[in-house]
mmCIF file of C-alpha atoms in Angstrom:
data_model
loop_
_atom_site.group_PDB
_atom_site.id
_atom_site.type_symbol
_atom_site.label_atom_id
_atom_site.label_comp_id
_atom_site.label_asym_id
_atom_site.label_seq_id
_atom_site.Cartn_x
_atom_site.Cartn_y
_atom_site.Cartn_z
ATOM 1 C CA MET O 1 -9.748 9.360 12.257
ATOM 2 C CA ALA O 2 -8.515 5.612 11.884
ATOM 3 C CA ASN O 3 -5.978 6.490 9.267
ATOM 4 C CA ARG O 4 -3.642 7.924 11.935
ATOM 5 C CA ASP O 5 -3.341 4.579 13.472
ATOM 6 C CA VAL O 6 -2.282 2.702 10.183
ATOM 7 C CA ARG O 7 1.421 1.578 9.955
ATOM 8 C CA LEU O 8 2.916 0.234 6.930
ATOM 9 C CA VAL O 9 6.858 -0.909 6.342
ATOM 10 C CA LEU O 10 7.861 -1.567 2.739
ATOM 11 C CA TRP O 11 11.418 -3.393 2.328
ATOM 12 C CA SER O 12 13.391 -3.828 -0.973
ATOM 13 C CA GLY O 13 14.412 -7.873 -0.146
ATOM 14 C CA ILE O 14 12.464 -10.498 1.093
ATOM 15 C CA ASN O 15 12.131 -11.583 4.731
ATOM 16 C CA PHE O 16 12.121 -7.882 5.590
ATOM 17 C CA SER O 17 15.392 -7.038 4.521
ATOM 18 C CA GLY O 18 17.161 -4.559 2.377
ATOM 19 C CA ARG O 19 16.023 -0.771 1.933
ATOM 20 C CA ARG O 20 12.897 0.203 4.075
ATOM 21 C CA ILE O 21 10.474 2.861 3.938
ATOM 22 C CA LEU O 22 8.022 3.729 6.822
ATOM 23 C CA PHE O 23 4.740 5.194 6.700
ATOM 24 C CA ARG O 24 3.402 5.976 10.376
ATOM 25 C CA ARG O 25 0.185 7.883 9.660
ATOM 26 C CA GLY O 26 -1.638 5.734 6.953
ATOM 27 C CA GLY O 27 -4.216 7.209 4.534
ATOM 28 C CA VAL O 28 -1.969 7.778 2.087
ATOM 29 C CA ALA O 29 -1.890 6.765 -1.736
ATOM 30 C CA VAL O 30 1.445 7.003 -3.689
ATOM 31 C CA ARG O 31 0.973 7.543 -7.673
ATOM 32 C CA ASP O 32 4.407 6.909 -8.724
ATOM 33 C CA LEU O 33 6.948 4.933 -6.232
ATOM 34 C CA GLY O 34 9.742 6.497 -8.296
ATOM 35 C CA ALA O 35 9.340 9.325 -5.982
ATOM 36 C CA PHE O 36 10.768 7.206 -3.258
ATOM 37 C CA ARG O 37 13.362 5.424 -5.831
ATOM 38 C CA PHE O 38 11.387 2.700 -4.863
ATOM 39 C CA ASN O 39 9.556 1.620 -8.250
ATOM 40 C CA ASN O 40 9.434 -2.215 -8.884
ATOM 41 C CA ALA O 41 11.583 -2.646 -5.699
ATOM 42 C CA LEU O 42 8.854 -3.925 -2.883
ATOM 43 C CA SER O 43 9.621 -7.509 -1.894
ATOM 44 C CA SER O 44 8.244 -7.630 1.567
ATOM 45 C CA PHE O 45 6.263 -5.236 3.933
ATOM 46 C CA ARG O 46 4.319 -5.242 7.316
ATOM 47 C CA LEU O 47 0.841 -3.932 7.445
ATOM 48 C CA ARG O 48 -1.294 -2.864 10.474
ATOM 49 C CA ASN O 49 -3.520 -0.627 12.254
ATOM 50 C CA THR O 50 -2.303 -0.262 15.915
ATOM 51 C CA VAL O 51 -5.924 0.220 17.493
ATOM 52 C CA GLN O 52 -8.458 -1.944 15.104
ATOM 53 C CA SER O 53 -5.912 -4.637 13.515
ATOM 54 C CA SER O 54 -8.659 -5.666 11.012
ATOM 55 C CA GLN O 55 -9.291 -2.143 9.949
ATOM 56 C CA VAL O 56 -6.602 -1.563 7.393
ATOM 57 C CA THR O 57 -6.369 -2.008 3.627
ATOM 58 C CA LEU O 58 -3.419 -1.688 1.376
ATOM 59 C CA VAL O 59 -3.985 -2.318 -2.410
ATOM 60 C CA LEU O 60 -0.660 -2.657 -4.418
ATOM 61 C CA PHE O 61 -0.898 -1.995 -8.242
ATOM 62 C CA SER O 62 1.917 -2.875 -10.942
ATOM 63 C CA GLY O 63 1.445 0.362 -12.954
ATOM 64 C CA THR O 64 1.981 4.026 -11.793
ATOM 65 C CA ASN O 65 -1.566 6.073 -11.035
ATOM 66 C CA PHE O 66 -3.032 3.116 -9.816
ATOM 67 C CA GLN O 67 -3.135 1.354 -12.920
ATOM 68 C CA GLY O 68 -2.292 -2.450 -14.037
ATOM 69 C CA SER O 69 -2.718 -5.552 -11.978
ATOM 70 C CA PHE O 70 -3.172 -5.529 -8.310
ATOM 71 C CA ARG O 71 -2.993 -7.319 -5.097
ATOM 72 C CA VAL O 72 -5.154 -6.464 -2.210
ATOM 73 C CA PHE O 73 -4.321 -7.067 1.523
ATOM 74 C CA ARG O 74 -6.695 -6.501 4.273
ATOM 75 C CA GLY O 75 -6.199 -6.511 8.162
ATOM 76 C CA ARG O 76 -2.967 -7.120 9.439
ATOM 77 C CA GLN O 77 -0.314 -8.742 7.312
ATOM 78 C CA ASN O 78 3.389 -9.520 7.566
ATOM 79 C CA VAL O 79 4.384 -10.586 3.855
ATOM 80 C CA SER O 80 7.730 -11.982 3.694
ATOM 81 C CA ASN O 81 7.876 -12.640 0.068
ATOM 82 C CA LEU O 82 5.662 -10.913 -2.637
ATOM 83 C CA GLY O 83 6.916 -13.640 -4.927
ATOM 84 C CA ASN O 84 4.459 -16.091 -3.234
ATOM 85 C CA PHE O 85 1.793 -13.770 -4.509
ATOM 86 C CA ASN O 86 3.413 -13.163 -8.045
ATOM 87 C CA PHE O 87 4.100 -9.743 -7.174
ATOM 88 C CA ASN O 88 7.913 -9.587 -6.173
ATOM 89 C CA ASN O 89 9.539 -6.065 -7.570
ATOM 90 C CA VAL O 90 6.319 -5.119 -9.429
ATOM 91 C CA THR O 91 4.628 -2.565 -7.453
ATOM 92 C CA SER O 92 4.608 0.757 -8.869
ATOM 93 C CA SER O 93 2.127 2.688 -6.885
ATOM 94 C CA PHE O 94 -0.192 1.766 -4.015
ATOM 95 C CA VAL O 95 -3.241 3.118 -1.805
ATOM 96 C CA LEU O 96 -3.304 2.855 2.064
ATOM 97 C CA VAL O 97 -6.096 3.301 4.179
ATOM 98 C CA GLY O 98 -7.279 2.512 7.887
ATOM 99 C CA ARG O 99 -10.672 0.746 6.696
ATOM 100 C CA ILE O 100 -11.672 -1.882 4.599
ATOM 101 C CA LEU O 101 -12.024 -1.037 0.732
ATOM 102 C CA THR O 102 -14.539 -2.704 -0.847
ATOM 103 C CA ASP O 103 -13.634 -4.568 -4.233
ATOM 104 C CA THR O 104 -16.003 -1.788 -5.734
ATOM 105 C CA GLU O 105 -14.069 0.770 -4.029
ATOM 106 C CA ILE O 106 -10.768 -0.496 -5.715
ATOM 107 C CA SER O 107 -12.327 -0.940 -9.064
ATOM 108 C CA GLN O 108 -13.334 2.736 -8.845
ATOM 109 C CA ILE O 109 -9.965 4.026 -7.764
ATOM 110 C CA GLN O 110 -8.276 1.926 -11.144
ATOM 111 C CA ASN O 111 -10.953 3.205 -13.188
ATOM 112 C CA ASN O 112 -10.991 6.874 -12.515
ATOM 113 C CA GLY O 113 -7.086 7.054 -10.888
ATOM 114 C CA ARG O 114 -8.309 8.583 -7.653
ATOM 115 C CA PRO O 115 -7.869 7.185 -4.338
ATOM 116 C CA PRO O 116 -10.423 7.857 -1.674
ATOM 117 C CA ARG O 117 -10.794 11.502 -0.447
ATOM 118 C CA ASP O 118 -9.352 10.962 3.076
ATOM 119 C CA VAL O 119 -6.074 10.106 1.961
ATOM 120 C CA LEU O 120 -2.926 12.106 1.414
ATOM 121 C CA ILE O 121 -1.664 11.877 -2.343
ATOM 122 C CA ILE O 122 2.151 11.757 -2.877
ATOM 123 C CA ARG O 123 2.984 12.219 -6.839
ATOM 124 C CA GLN O 124 6.317 12.459 -8.074
#
């Protein structure tokens, strides 16, 4: 299963500083970052798939339950400042999978509030 090879590290500060949360497995959907006391606190992150670097998608949503505006990151990424994407301290929920999500799949997640079947869902 590709999801076990996904790694995501979130930081509250720009340039990979401040409070940190690490996801070592991937295949996770967090409905409300308030569950980690991290709502509207994300400023930088590192994203990778340890086996196939291009096979990973992270979708950040401004609202809880995968709602609001969103930003999509595909493939290995080191984003030191989400302000460069007009998304600093905005994220309230996210979906992380070890494959490429299509724009249609992302729209479906947002429309029905359900992430892909093969992910762990974290609720507050």
